[in-house]
Short mmCIF file of C-alpha atoms and ligand atoms in Angstrom, two decimals:
data_model
loop_
_atom_site.label_atom_id
_atom_site.label_comp_id
_atom_site.label_asym_id
_atom_site.label_seq_id
_atom_site.Cartn_x
_atom_site.Cartn_y
_atom_site.Cartn_z
CA UNK A 1 8.99 34.77 0.45
CA UNK A 2 9.11 31.56 -1.59
CA UNK A 3 6.71 31.62 -5.10
CA UNK A 4 5.15 28.24 -4.50
CA UNK A 5 3.88 29.32 -1.18
CA UNK A 6 2.75 32.76 -2.77
CA UNK A 7 1.21 30.77 -5.64
CA UNK A 8 -0.64 28.39 -3.26
CA UNK A 9 -2.22 30.79 -1.07
CA UNK A 10 -3.66 32.71 -3.91
CA UNK A 11 -5.00 29.40 -5.36
CA UNK A 12 -6.17 28.61 -1.55
CA UNK A 13 -8.55 31.99 -1.55
CA UNK A 14 -9.07 32.77 -5.37
CA UNK A 15 -8.98 29.48 -7.62
CA UNK A 16 -10.86 26.73 -6.63
CA UNK A 17 -10.79 24.34 -8.86
CA UNK A 18 -13.79 22.07 -9.49
CA UNK A 19 -14.55 18.32 -10.37
CA UNK A 20 -14.88 19.20 -13.94
CA UNK A 21 -11.62 21.19 -14.39
CA UNK A 22 -9.85 18.39 -12.23
CA UNK A 23 -11.12 15.86 -14.23
CA UNK A 24 -9.80 17.71 -17.61
CA UNK A 25 -6.39 17.45 -16.22
CA UNK A 26 -6.53 13.88 -15.15
CA UNK A 27 -7.88 12.99 -19.04
CA UNK A 28 -4.87 15.20 -20.57
CA UNK A 29 -2.79 12.94 -18.44
CA UNK A 30 -4.04 9.34 -19.31
CA UNK A 31 -4.22 10.55 -22.92
CA UNK A 32 -0.04 10.97 -22.49
CA UNK A 33 -0.56 14.62 -23.73
CA UNK A 34 1.86 17.47 -22.34
CA UNK A 35 1.06 18.25 -18.74
CA UNK A 36 1.23 22.10 -19.72
CA UNK A 37 -2.10 23.29 -18.81
CA UNK A 38 -2.26 26.67 -17.05
CA UNK A 39 -2.99 26.59 -13.07
CA UNK A 40 -6.25 27.58 -11.19
CA UNK A 41 -4.71 30.77 -10.38
CA UNK A 42 -3.91 31.70 -13.47
CA UNK A 43 -7.51 30.68 -14.90
CA UNK A 44 -9.09 32.75 -12.55
CA UNK A 45 -7.05 35.20 -13.57
CA UNK A 46 -7.85 34.83 -17.15
CA UNK A 47 -11.51 35.30 -15.99
CA UNK A 48 -11.25 38.91 -14.56
CA UNK A 49 -9.81 40.03 -17.55
CA UNK A 50 -12.98 38.76 -19.38
CA UNK A 51 -15.15 40.27 -17.17
CA UNK A 52 -13.16 43.64 -16.55
CA UNK A 53 -13.37 43.81 -20.63
CA UNK A 54 -16.56 42.87 -20.33
CA UNK A 55 -15.70 40.72 -23.61
CA UNK A 56 -18.05 38.95 -26.11
CA UNK A 57 -15.61 37.58 -28.14
CA UNK A 58 -12.50 36.17 -27.04
CA UNK A 59 -9.66 34.29 -28.82
CA UNK A 60 -7.06 31.80 -27.44
CA UNK A 61 -4.11 30.58 -29.36
CA UNK A 62 -3.24 26.90 -28.14
CA UNK A 63 -6.23 24.80 -26.37
CA UNK A 64 -4.24 21.72 -25.62
CA UNK A 65 -7.34 19.80 -23.33
CA UNK A 66 -9.44 22.65 -23.10
CA UNK A 67 -8.62 23.56 -19.33
CA UNK A 68 -7.57 27.71 -19.71
CA UNK A 69 -10.41 27.39 -22.47
CA UNK A 70 -13.40 26.09 -19.99
CA UNK A 71 -11.91 29.00 -17.62
CA UNK A 72 -12.41 31.55 -20.34
CA UNK A 73 -15.96 30.54 -21.59
CA UNK A 74 -17.25 30.35 -17.58
CA UNK A 75 -16.66 34.05 -17.31
CA UNK A 76 -18.62 34.72 -20.41
CA UNK A 77 -22.22 35.77 -20.74
CA UNK A 78 -24.56 33.39 -22.86
CA UNK A 79 -24.07 35.42 -26.01
CA UNK A 80 -20.43 35.57 -25.44
CA UNK A 81 -17.69 33.28 -27.66
CA UNK A 82 -14.49 31.97 -27.15
CA UNK A 83 -12.74 30.96 -30.41
CA UNK A 84 -9.97 28.47 -29.86
CA UNK A 85 -7.03 27.19 -32.18
CA UNK A 86 -5.30 24.22 -32.08
CA UNK A 87 -2.86 22.47 -34.49
CA UNK A 88 -3.02 19.16 -32.96
CA UNK A 89 -6.26 16.66 -33.87
CA UNK A 90 -5.69 14.87 -30.60
CA UNK A 91 -5.60 17.56 -28.56
CA UNK A 92 -8.70 19.32 -30.16
CA UNK A 93 -10.78 15.91 -29.95
CA UNK A 94 -10.04 16.13 -25.99
CA UNK A 95 -11.06 19.26 -25.56
CA UNK A 96 -13.88 19.18 -27.31
CA UNK A 97 -15.20 16.49 -24.98
CA UNK A 98 -13.86 18.73 -22.18
CA UNK A 99 -16.00 22.22 -23.36
CA UNK A 100 -19.02 19.47 -23.32
CA UNK A 101 -18.84 18.14 -20.00
CA UNK A 102 -18.09 21.62 -18.68
CA UNK A 103 -21.33 22.70 -20.36
CA UNK A 104 -19.72 25.50 -22.43
CA UNK A 105 -19.46 24.06 -25.85
CA UNK A 106 -21.96 26.06 -27.46
CA UNK A 107 -20.07 29.03 -26.66
CA UNK A 108 -17.04 27.48 -27.77
CA UNK A 109 -15.33 27.36 -31.52
CA UNK A 110 -12.33 24.90 -31.97
CA UNK A 111 -10.43 25.77 -35.18
CA UNK A 112 -8.46 22.92 -35.81
CA UNK A 113 -4.96 23.88 -37.66
CA UNK A 114 -1.80 25.66 -37.06
CA UNK A 115 -2.48 28.65 -36.04
CA UNK A 116 -0.45 30.67 -38.68
CA UNK A 117 -2.99 29.25 -41.61
CA UNK A 118 -6.13 29.89 -39.04
CA UNK A 119 -5.50 33.36 -38.00
CA UNK A 120 -6.06 35.36 -41.15
CA UNK A 121 -9.76 34.36 -41.40
CA UNK A 122 -10.01 35.55 -38.20
CA UNK A 123 -9.81 39.43 -39.57
CA UNK A 124 -13.67 38.95 -40.50
CA UNK A 125 -14.51 38.37 -36.83
CA UNK A 126 -12.82 41.05 -35.35
CA UNK A 127 -12.60 43.03 -33.13
CA UNK A 128 -11.93 40.60 -30.21
CA UNK A 129 -12.17 41.62 -26.46
CA UNK A 130 -9.40 39.64 -25.36
CA UNK A 131 -6.49 37.33 -26.68
CA UNK A 132 -4.87 34.76 -24.86
CA UNK A 133 -1.58 33.58 -25.92
CA UNK A 134 -0.24 30.04 -25.15
CA UNK A 135 1.08 27.91 -28.08
CA UNK A 136 4.60 27.42 -29.56
CA UNK A 137 7.07 29.80 -27.97
CA UNK A 138 8.69 30.81 -31.24
CA UNK A 139 5.98 32.23 -32.72
CA UNK A 140 4.78 34.63 -29.57
CA UNK A 141 6.19 37.65 -31.64
CA UNK A 142 3.76 36.83 -34.83
CA UNK A 143 0.96 36.07 -32.54
CA UNK A 144 1.51 39.45 -30.86
CA UNK A 145 1.08 40.90 -34.17
CA UNK A 146 -1.80 39.57 -34.71
CA UNK A 147 -3.20 40.38 -31.39
CA UNK A 148 -2.59 44.19 -32.11
CA UNK A 149 -4.37 43.54 -35.20
CA UNK A 150 -7.51 41.67 -34.10
CA UNK A 151 -8.08 43.49 -30.63
CA UNK A 152 -10.36 46.43 -30.12
CA UNK A 153 -9.13 49.68 -28.55
CA UNK A 154 -8.99 48.84 -24.70
CA UNK A 155 -9.08 45.09 -25.64
CA UNK A 156 -6.15 43.22 -23.86
CA UNK A 157 -3.90 40.32 -24.65
CA UNK A 158 -2.48 38.21 -22.28
CA UNK A 159 0.55 35.93 -22.90
CA UNK A 160 1.58 32.81 -20.79
CA UNK A 161 4.72 31.49 -19.55
CA UNK A 162 6.63 34.56 -19.28
CA UNK A 163 8.71 33.61 -16.64
CA UNK A 164 9.66 30.23 -17.90
CA UNK A 165 10.03 28.66 -14.44
CA UNK A 166 12.05 31.81 -13.53
CA UNK A 167 14.80 31.00 -16.10
CA UNK A 168 14.39 34.59 -17.60
CA UNK A 169 15.49 35.97 -14.47
CA UNK A 170 18.56 33.23 -14.01
CA UNK A 171 16.81 31.92 -10.96
CA UNK A 172 16.73 28.60 -12.35
CA UNK A 173 18.50 26.70 -15.31
CA UNK A 174 17.77 28.07 -19.10
CA UNK A 175 15.95 26.12 -21.39
CA UNK A 176 15.58 25.82 -25.43
CA UNK A 177 13.02 28.82 -25.37
CA UNK A 178 14.50 31.06 -22.22
CA UNK A 179 16.38 33.29 -24.76
CA UNK A 180 13.32 33.79 -26.56
CA UNK A 181 11.39 34.73 -23.83
CA UNK A 182 13.30 37.41 -22.74
CA UNK A 183 13.69 39.09 -25.91
CA UNK A 184 9.68 38.75 -26.11
CA UNK A 185 9.17 40.41 -22.29
CA UNK A 186 11.65 43.18 -23.35
CA UNK A 187 10.01 43.90 -26.59
CA UNK A 188 6.16 43.26 -25.11
CA UNK A 189 7.84 45.75 -22.28
CA UNK A 190 8.75 48.48 -25.14
CA UNK A 191 5.52 48.05 -27.54
CA UNK A 192 4.48 51.41 -27.92
CA UNK A 193 0.48 50.00 -28.58
CA UNK A 194 0.21 48.91 -25.47
CA UNK A 195 -0.17 49.47 -21.78
CA UNK A 196 2.18 46.93 -20.61
CA UNK A 197 3.04 44.59 -17.37
CA UNK A 198 4.00 41.47 -16.40
CA UNK A 199 2.08 39.13 -13.63
CA UNK A 200 4.04 36.84 -11.66
CA UNK A 201 1.29 34.56 -10.60
CA UNK A 202 1.69 31.28 -12.01
CA UNK A 203 4.35 30.53 -14.75
CA UNK A 204 4.45 34.60 -15.62
CA UNK A 205 1.36 36.36 -17.69
CA UNK A 206 2.18 39.44 -19.71
CA UNK A 207 -0.71 41.71 -19.89
CA UNK A 208 -1.35 44.26 -22.55
CA UNK A 209 -4.27 46.77 -23.27
CA UNK A 210 -4.51 48.09 -26.54
CA UNK A 211 -4.06 51.44 -26.50
CA UNK A 212 -4.52 52.69 -30.24
N1 LIG B 301 -3.95 27.04 -23.35
C1 LIG B 301 -3.92 25.26 -22.54
C2 LIG B 301 -2.57 24.99 -22.94
C3 LIG B 301 -1.75 25.09 -24.14
S1 LIG B 301 -0.20 24.18 -24.54
C4 LIG B 301 -4.42 25.42 -21.17
O1 LIG B 301 -3.78 25.64 -20.64
O2 LIG B 301 -5.32 24.52 -20.85
C5 LIG B 301 -0.01 24.39 -26.25
C6 LIG B 301 -1.03 24.04 -27.13
O3 LIG B 301 -0.53 24.68 -28.26
C7 LIG B 301 -0.51 22.20 -27.57
O4 LIG B 301 -1.85 22.26 -27.41
C8 LIG B 301 0.00 22.47 -29.07
O5 LIG B 301 -0.64 21.48 -29.87
C9 LIG B 301 -0.98 23.59 -29.18
N2 LIG B 301 0.04 24.37 -30.76
C10 LIG B 301 1.30 24.44 -30.78
N3 LIG B 301 1.66 25.03 -31.96
C11 LIG B 301 0.78 25.49 -32.61
C12 LIG B 301 0.17 26.18 -33.55
N4 LIG B 301 1.30 26.47 -34.55
N5 LIG B 301 -1.14 26.58 -34.06
C13 LIG B 301 -1.82 26.27 -33.12
N6 LIG B 301 -1.85 25.17 -31.66
C14 LIG B 301 -0.37 25.09 -31.51
C1 LIG B 302 5.66 24.28 -21.00
C2 LIG B 302 4.65 25.17 -20.30
C3 LIG B 302 3.59 25.60 -21.02
O1 LIG B 302 2.78 26.42 -20.12
C4 LIG B 302 3.69 25.83 -21.97
O2 LIG B 302 2.43 26.69 -22.61
C5 LIG B 302 4.59 25.21 -22.92
C6 LIG B 302 5.43 24.39 -22.40
C7 LIG B 302 6.47 23.69 -20.48
O3 LIG B 302 6.25 23.75 -19.04
O4 LIG B 302 7.39 22.86 -21.16
MG1 LIG B 303 1.58 27.67 -21.30
#
């Protein structure tokens, strides 16, 4: 079975991408920003996590153009809130437009700045129901530690790019972050405070339920 055809099958039936989302990816492209938003089937997967945790408060680390944020915010109730962290002012500006276009801006709080500097203030907003980590890969261990601190028991942490296009299992060439992600996946798998798994959809999503 080909990974691409499996993803395409999931996308066809479980992850329609509407005009608003297509336009976000187009504007990211036009702005010359990295085209590293999640895939629609990964967005749907995040929405399932929002609903399954009955999330009222979601944290995202790494906003880019707001593509994944729209999926998260759309799955929240009217009283729900997404807090999303982004260090690039250019990315944050485009993301704000995206949230307005999608009609979810009232449910999204975008915090501009390096996540290492902006995370400590979120202690007073905790507990979070769901954390989605999708920013700089070398900081993943620190973002996981923050997630464990900020999540409620029963809350879920999701981490993007666990497969690094298959390089972590040696079926595609290693890149600068492959070794790092191999080590991170192993520590995630062994984390005693989590019930962990790796969902191979898209570029791979680590999922962990906070146990205690
Ligand atoms: N989740 C987005 C994609 C995020 S790409 C989506 O799927 O739509 C990663 C983003 O993390 C980039 O916009 C980058 O600027 C941001 N980023 C990288 N390091 C960061 C840091 N230390 N703090 C906050 N944001 C960071
Ligand atoms: C890349 C993809 C991502 O989803 C990400 O968060 C960072 C980098 C990449 O393909 O380089
Ligand atoms: Mg990613």
